[in-house]
Amino acid sequence: MGFQLSETKIVFYVLSNVQKKSGKSTFTIFVDASKIKEECDDAVDVEVPKALGDVFESIAGAIYLDSGMSLDTVWRVYSKMMKPEIEQFSNSVPKSPIRELLELEPETAKFGKPEKLADGRRVRVTVEIFGKGTFRGIGRNYRIAKGTAAKCALRYLKTNGLVSKKH
């Protein structure tokens, strides 16, 4: 089956080449601009680029074909690469920030209607938590903007001790 190259080197090579071609690091999952409420205005959620998912799938496909169509080999390679992430996810399955906010503030959190921004490509959504503040999120669609607004609100509530310890 040809040459052997560790999966870490493959991923590093692919990521560094994608970054070189884009001219900047594009793998920030989301901008943390909300340490305090004032900094949280118009927080923007940045999605992982589609190209990164495509690269991930392409590598899996190449391993599958090069190993004689062995799913066990694909899993063995990917489990080595992703073991910490898989374990972390399995031990603490993430909850949607919108769901988490609505569970914390079921009576007081109200999401506004989306507003199209001047650039025509992005949307802003506001969530008001009565008595605690108004938070905004921006994204390329309503779902992303709403999730960003919810993350912003949650971060503010947690930072300012407005959330009980059990959450």
PDB file of N, CA and C in Angstrom, residues 12 16 34 71 96 120 122 136 140 142:
ATOM      1  N   PHE A  12      -1.627  18.036   9.253  1.00  0.00           N
ATOM      2  CA  PHE A  12      -0.843  19.262   9.356  1.00  0.00           C
ATOM      3  C   PHE A  12      -0.541  19.817   7.976  1.00  0.00           C
ATOM      4  N   SER A  16      -1.984  23.345   6.761  1.00  0.00           N
ATOM      5  CA  SER A  16      -1.044  24.427   6.496  1.00  0.00           C
ATOM      6  C   SER A  16      -1.153  24.888   5.053  1.00  0.00           C
ATOM      7  N   SER A  34     -17.021  38.803  23.603  1.00  0.00           N
ATOM      8  CA  SER A  34     -18.079  39.080  24.564  1.00  0.00           C
ATOM      9  C   SER A  34     -17.662  38.847  26.011  1.00  0.00           C
ATOM     10  N   LEU A  71     -12.948  -0.155   6.235  1.00  0.00           N
ATOM     11  CA  LEU A  71     -13.478   0.833   7.185  1.00  0.00           C
ATOM     12  C   LEU A  71     -12.732   0.754   8.521  1.00  0.00           C
ATOM     13  N   SER A  96     -27.218  22.866  22.369  1.00  0.00           N
ATOM     14  CA  SER A  96     -27.419  24.061  21.564  1.00  0.00           C
ATOM     15  C   SER A  96     -27.480  25.280  22.481  1.00  0.00           C
ATOM     16  N   GLY A 120     -26.045  42.970   2.717  1.00  0.00           N
ATOM     17  CA  GLY A 120     -26.967  42.070   2.039  1.00  0.00           C
ATOM     18  C   GLY A 120     -26.654  40.598   2.180  1.00  0.00           C
ATOM     19  N   ARG A 122     -25.447  39.208   5.317  1.00  0.00           N
ATOM     20  CA  ARG A 122     -25.497  38.747   6.705  1.00  0.00           C
ATOM     21  C   ARG A 122     -26.783  39.226   7.376  1.00  0.00           C
ATOM     22  N   ARG A 136     -26.843  40.759  20.703  1.00  0.00           N
ATOM     23  CA  ARG A 136     -26.990  40.617  19.260  1.00  0.00           C
ATOM     24  C   ARG A 136     -25.972  39.640  18.706  1.00  0.00           C
ATOM     25  N   ARG A 140     -24.475  34.390   8.608  1.00  0.00           N
ATOM     26  CA  ARG A 140     -24.888  34.433   7.204  1.00  0.00           C
ATOM     27  C   ARG A 140     -26.332  34.015   7.019  1.00  0.00           C
ATOM     28  N   TYR A 142     -30.283  33.207   9.522  1.00  0.00           N
ATOM     29  CA  TYR A 142     -30.984  33.410  10.791  1.00  0.00           C
ATOM     30  C   TYR A 142     -30.513  32.428  11.866  1.00  0.00           C
TER      31      TYR A 142
END
